[in-house]
Tab-separated table of C-alpha atoms in Angstrom:
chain	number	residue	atom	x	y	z
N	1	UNK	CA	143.072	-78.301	107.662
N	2	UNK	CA	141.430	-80.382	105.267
N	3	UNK	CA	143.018	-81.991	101.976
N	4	UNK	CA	141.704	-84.120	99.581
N	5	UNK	CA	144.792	-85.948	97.292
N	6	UNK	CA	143.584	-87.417	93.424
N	7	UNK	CA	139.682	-88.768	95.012
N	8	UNK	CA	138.028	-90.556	92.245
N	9	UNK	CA	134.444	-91.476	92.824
N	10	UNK	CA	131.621	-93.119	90.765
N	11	UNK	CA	128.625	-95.134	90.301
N	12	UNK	CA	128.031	-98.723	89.147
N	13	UNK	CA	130.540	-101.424	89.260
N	14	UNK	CA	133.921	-100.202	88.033
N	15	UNK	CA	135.167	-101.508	84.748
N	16	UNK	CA	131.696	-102.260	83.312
N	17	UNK	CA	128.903	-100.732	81.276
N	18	UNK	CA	126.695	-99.432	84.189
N	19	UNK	CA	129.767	-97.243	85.867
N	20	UNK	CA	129.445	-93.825	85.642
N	21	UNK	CA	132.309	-91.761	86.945
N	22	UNK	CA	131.841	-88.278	88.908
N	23	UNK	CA	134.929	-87.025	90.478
N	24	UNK	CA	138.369	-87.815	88.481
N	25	UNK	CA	141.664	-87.287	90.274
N	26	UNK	CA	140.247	-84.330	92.318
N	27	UNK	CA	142.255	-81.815	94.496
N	28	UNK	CA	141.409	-79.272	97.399
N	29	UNK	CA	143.315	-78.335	100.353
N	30	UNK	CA	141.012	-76.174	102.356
N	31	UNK	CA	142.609	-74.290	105.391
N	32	UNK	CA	141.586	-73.290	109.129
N	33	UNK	CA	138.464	-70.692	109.009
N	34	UNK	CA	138.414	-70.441	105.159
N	35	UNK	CA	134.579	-69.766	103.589
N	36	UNK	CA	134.612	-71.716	100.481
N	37	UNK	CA	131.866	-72.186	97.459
N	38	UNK	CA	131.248	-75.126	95.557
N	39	UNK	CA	128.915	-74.554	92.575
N	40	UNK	CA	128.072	-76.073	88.872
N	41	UNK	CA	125.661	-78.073	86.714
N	42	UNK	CA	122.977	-80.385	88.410
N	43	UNK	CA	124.106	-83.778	88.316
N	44	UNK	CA	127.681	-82.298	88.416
N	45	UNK	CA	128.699	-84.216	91.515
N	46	UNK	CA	128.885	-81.506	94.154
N	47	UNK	CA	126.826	-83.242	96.785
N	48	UNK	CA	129.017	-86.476	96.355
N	49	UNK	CA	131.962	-84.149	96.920
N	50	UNK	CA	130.345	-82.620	100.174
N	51	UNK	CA	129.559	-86.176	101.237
N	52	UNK	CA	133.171	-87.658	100.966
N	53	UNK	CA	134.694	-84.363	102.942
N	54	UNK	CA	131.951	-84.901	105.260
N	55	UNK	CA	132.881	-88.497	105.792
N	56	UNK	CA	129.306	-89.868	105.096
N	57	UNK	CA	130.789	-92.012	101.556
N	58	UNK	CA	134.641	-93.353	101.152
N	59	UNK	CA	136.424	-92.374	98.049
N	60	UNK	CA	137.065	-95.519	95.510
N	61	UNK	CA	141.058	-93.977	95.187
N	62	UNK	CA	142.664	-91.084	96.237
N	63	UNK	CA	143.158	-89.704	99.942
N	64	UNK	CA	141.265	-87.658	102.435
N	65	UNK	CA	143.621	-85.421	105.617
N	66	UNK	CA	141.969	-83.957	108.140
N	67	UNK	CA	144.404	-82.219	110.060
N	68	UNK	CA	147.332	-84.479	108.426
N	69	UNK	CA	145.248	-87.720	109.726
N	70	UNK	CA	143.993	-89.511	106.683
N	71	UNK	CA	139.876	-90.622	107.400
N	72	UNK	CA	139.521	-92.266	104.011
N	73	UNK	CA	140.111	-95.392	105.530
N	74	UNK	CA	138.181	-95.382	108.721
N	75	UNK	CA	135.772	-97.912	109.604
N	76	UNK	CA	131.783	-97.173	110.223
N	77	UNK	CA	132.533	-96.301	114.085
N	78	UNK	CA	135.559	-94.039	113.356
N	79	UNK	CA	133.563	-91.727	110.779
N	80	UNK	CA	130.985	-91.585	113.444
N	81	UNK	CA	132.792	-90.313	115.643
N	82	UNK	CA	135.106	-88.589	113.789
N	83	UNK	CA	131.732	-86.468	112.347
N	84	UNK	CA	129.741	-85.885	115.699
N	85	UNK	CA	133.492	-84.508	117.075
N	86	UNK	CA	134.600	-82.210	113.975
N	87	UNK	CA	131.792	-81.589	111.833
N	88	UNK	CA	128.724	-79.804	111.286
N	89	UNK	CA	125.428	-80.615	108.901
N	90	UNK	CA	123.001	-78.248	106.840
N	91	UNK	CA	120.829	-79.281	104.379
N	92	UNK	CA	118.680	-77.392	101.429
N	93	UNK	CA	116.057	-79.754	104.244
N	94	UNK	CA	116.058	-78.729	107.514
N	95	UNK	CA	115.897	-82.641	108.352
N	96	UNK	CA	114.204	-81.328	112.162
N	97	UNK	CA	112.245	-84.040	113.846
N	98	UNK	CA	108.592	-83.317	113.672
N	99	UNK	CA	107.785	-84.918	117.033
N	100	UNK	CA	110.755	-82.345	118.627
N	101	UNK	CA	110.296	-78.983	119.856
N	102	UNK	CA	112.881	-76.941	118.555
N	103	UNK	CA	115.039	-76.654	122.303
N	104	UNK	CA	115.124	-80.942	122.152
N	105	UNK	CA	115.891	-80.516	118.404
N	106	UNK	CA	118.936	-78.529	118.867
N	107	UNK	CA	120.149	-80.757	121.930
N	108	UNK	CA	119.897	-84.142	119.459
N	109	UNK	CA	123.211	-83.974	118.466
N	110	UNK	CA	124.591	-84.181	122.236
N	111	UNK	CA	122.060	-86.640	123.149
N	112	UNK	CA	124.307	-89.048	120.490
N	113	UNK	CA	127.201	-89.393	122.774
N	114	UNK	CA	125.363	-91.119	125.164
N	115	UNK	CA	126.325	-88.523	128.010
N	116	UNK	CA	124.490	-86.267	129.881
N	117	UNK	CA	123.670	-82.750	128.796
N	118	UNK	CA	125.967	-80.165	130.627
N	119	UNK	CA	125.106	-76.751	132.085
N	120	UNK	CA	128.232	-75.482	129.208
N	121	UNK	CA	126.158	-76.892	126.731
N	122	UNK	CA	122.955	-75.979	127.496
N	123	UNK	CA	124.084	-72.173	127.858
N	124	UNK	CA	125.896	-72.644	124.795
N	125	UNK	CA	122.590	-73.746	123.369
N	126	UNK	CA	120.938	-70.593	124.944
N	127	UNK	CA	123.520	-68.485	122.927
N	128	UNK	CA	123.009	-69.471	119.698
N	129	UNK	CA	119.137	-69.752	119.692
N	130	UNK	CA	119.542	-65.855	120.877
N	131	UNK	CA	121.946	-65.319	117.995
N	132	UNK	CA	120.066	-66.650	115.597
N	133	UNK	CA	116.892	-64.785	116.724
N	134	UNK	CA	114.782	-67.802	117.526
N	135	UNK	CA	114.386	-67.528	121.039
N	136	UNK	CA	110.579	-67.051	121.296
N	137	UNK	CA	110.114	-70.156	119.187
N	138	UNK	CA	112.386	-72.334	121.895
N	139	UNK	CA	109.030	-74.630	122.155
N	140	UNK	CA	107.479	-74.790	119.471
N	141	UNK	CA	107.538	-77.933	116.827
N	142	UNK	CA	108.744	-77.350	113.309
N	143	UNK	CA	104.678	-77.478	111.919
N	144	UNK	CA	104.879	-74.100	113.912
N	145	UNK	CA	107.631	-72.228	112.349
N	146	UNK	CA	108.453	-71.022	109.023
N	147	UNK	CA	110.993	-72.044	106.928
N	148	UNK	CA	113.368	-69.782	107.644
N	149	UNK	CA	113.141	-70.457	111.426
N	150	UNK	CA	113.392	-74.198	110.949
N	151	UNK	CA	116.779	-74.093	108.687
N	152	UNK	CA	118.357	-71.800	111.778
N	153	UNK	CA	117.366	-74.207	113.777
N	154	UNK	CA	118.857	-76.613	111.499
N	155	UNK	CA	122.121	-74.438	112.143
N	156	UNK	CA	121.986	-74.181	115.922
N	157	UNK	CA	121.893	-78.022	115.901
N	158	UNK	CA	125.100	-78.106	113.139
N	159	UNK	CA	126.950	-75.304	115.727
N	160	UNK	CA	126.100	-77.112	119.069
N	161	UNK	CA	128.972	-79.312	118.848
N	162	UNK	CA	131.482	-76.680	117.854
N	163	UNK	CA	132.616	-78.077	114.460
N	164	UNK	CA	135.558	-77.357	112.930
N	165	UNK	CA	133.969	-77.839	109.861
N	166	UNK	CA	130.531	-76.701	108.919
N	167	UNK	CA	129.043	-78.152	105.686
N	168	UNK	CA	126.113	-76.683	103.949
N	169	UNK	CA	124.754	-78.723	101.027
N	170	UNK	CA	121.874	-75.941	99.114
N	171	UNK	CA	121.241	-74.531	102.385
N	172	UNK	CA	119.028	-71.690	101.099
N	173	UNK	CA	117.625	-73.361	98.226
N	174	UNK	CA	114.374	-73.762	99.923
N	175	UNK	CA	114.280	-70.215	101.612
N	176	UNK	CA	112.900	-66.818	99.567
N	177	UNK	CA	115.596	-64.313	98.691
N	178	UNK	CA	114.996	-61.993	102.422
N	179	UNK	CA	115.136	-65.856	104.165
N	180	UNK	CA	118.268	-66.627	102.019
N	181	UNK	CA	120.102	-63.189	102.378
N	182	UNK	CA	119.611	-63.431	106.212
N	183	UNK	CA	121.118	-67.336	106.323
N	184	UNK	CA	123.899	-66.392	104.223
N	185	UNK	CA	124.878	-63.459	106.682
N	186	UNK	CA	124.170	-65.554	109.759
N	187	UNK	CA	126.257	-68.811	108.506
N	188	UNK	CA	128.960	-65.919	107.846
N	189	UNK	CA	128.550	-64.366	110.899
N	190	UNK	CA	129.294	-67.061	113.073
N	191	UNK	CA	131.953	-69.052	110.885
N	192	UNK	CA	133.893	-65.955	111.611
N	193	UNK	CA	132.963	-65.504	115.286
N	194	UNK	CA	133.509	-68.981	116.220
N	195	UNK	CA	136.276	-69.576	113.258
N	196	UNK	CA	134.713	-72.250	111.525
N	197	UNK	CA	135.749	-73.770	108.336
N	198	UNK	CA	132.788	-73.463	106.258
N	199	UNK	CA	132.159	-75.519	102.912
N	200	UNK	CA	128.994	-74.926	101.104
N	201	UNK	CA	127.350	-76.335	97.823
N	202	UNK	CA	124.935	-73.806	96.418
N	203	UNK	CA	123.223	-72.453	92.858
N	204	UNK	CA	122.959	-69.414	94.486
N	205	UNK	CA	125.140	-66.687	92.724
N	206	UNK	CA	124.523	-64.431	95.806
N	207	UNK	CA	125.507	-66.687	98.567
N	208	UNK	CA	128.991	-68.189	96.521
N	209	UNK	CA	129.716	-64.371	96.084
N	210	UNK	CA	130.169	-63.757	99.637
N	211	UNK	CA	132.916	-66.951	100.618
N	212	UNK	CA	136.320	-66.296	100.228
N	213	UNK	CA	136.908	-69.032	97.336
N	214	UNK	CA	134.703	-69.981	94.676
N	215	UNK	CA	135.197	-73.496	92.882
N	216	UNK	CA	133.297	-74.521	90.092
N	217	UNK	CA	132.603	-78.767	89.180
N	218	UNK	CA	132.643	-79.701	86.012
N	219	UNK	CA	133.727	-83.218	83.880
N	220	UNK	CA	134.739	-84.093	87.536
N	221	UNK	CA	136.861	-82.031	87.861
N	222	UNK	CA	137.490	-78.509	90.501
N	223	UNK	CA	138.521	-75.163	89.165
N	224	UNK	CA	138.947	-72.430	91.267
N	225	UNK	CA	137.433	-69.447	90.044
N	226	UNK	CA	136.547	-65.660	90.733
N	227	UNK	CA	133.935	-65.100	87.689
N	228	UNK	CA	131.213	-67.892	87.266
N	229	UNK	CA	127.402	-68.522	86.249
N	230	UNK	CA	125.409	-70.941	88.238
């Protein structure tokens, strides 16, 4: 589904003093409903990684295949729409919008195309607020939910689209461990319902445990692994 062929990335101006390289000649081919785990050292350059497979930064060398199309050379427009069609966002921030109840929060990501909201979507909408047990908070604003109720609302939003790929970038790092447990089982949950490709960046031992493959980042480089310490 997704491969990624010798990426290189850095920061600074290549070839001079200020350039500091992150990824070196990476690899990762990632296939159709796989649950995967990125974890290592702060500063290791996971989030960079998560970035260039969700299309948000362009590799400096090196290829990127969705689906045997390369995207590492789109312009602006085509990773725009190339992300609102394939892919879904959560953050360790639920990034809601404070003005937004969370029914128009959810819906934002429709609202994008330009189009009007269709009775599909809005039942689809329905379904996952049920799923994810947040019904009796449909109108309320995030200043009236907890934190765990704002990051599923964060991944009803992600789901409404139905992504091929979901990426989740320390998506219970700002949850307790009964918040975190649940959000693990839930992103689980419906990754397998809806088979959805599901990449996630996380220092959490417990939640890299459950995916299928666990990578570890290190001197730029990706090692898959089955023992690790975060």
């Amino acid at each position: 589904m997704l491969l990624l062929q010798n990426i290189t990335k850095g920061y600074g101006e290549p070839g001079t003093h200020s350039y500091r390289p992150v990824l070196q000649n990476l690899n990762l081919e990632i296939g159709k409903g796989e649950r995967i785990a990125i974890v290592g050292p702060s500063g290791s350059g996971k989030t960079t990684l998560l970035n260039l497979v969700g299309a948000l930064d362009q590799p400096e060398s090196g290829k990127i295949l969705f689906e045997g199309t390369e995207i590492s050379g789109y312009d602006k427009k085509q990773l725009a729409a190339f992300r609102n069609k394939n892919l879904g966002f959560v953050f360790q921030l639920h990034h809601l919008m404070p003005q937004l109840t969370l029914w128009e929060n959810v819906l934002l990501p429709l609202l994008a195309s330009g189009q009007k909201i269709t009775d599909e979507q809005k039942s689809r909408a329905e379904y996952l607020i049920r799923k994810t047990g947040i019904e009796n908070q449909k109108n309320q604003k995030p200043a009236e939910m907890s934190g765990g109720e704002c990051q599923r609302t964060a991944v009803v939003r992600a789901l409404i689209n139905k992504p091929a790929l979901l990426l989740a970038d320390e998506p219970t790092g700002a949850l307790d461990q009964e918040n975190a447990s649940a959000l693990t089982e839930l992103l689980i949950q419906l990754s397998q319902e809806e088979n959805i490709t599901l990449v996630t960046v996380t220092h959490s031992v417990e939640m890299a445990e459950r995916m299928e493959k666990k990578y570890v980042l290190s001197n730029g480089e990706l090692v898959q692994s089955s023992k690790f310490k975060v």
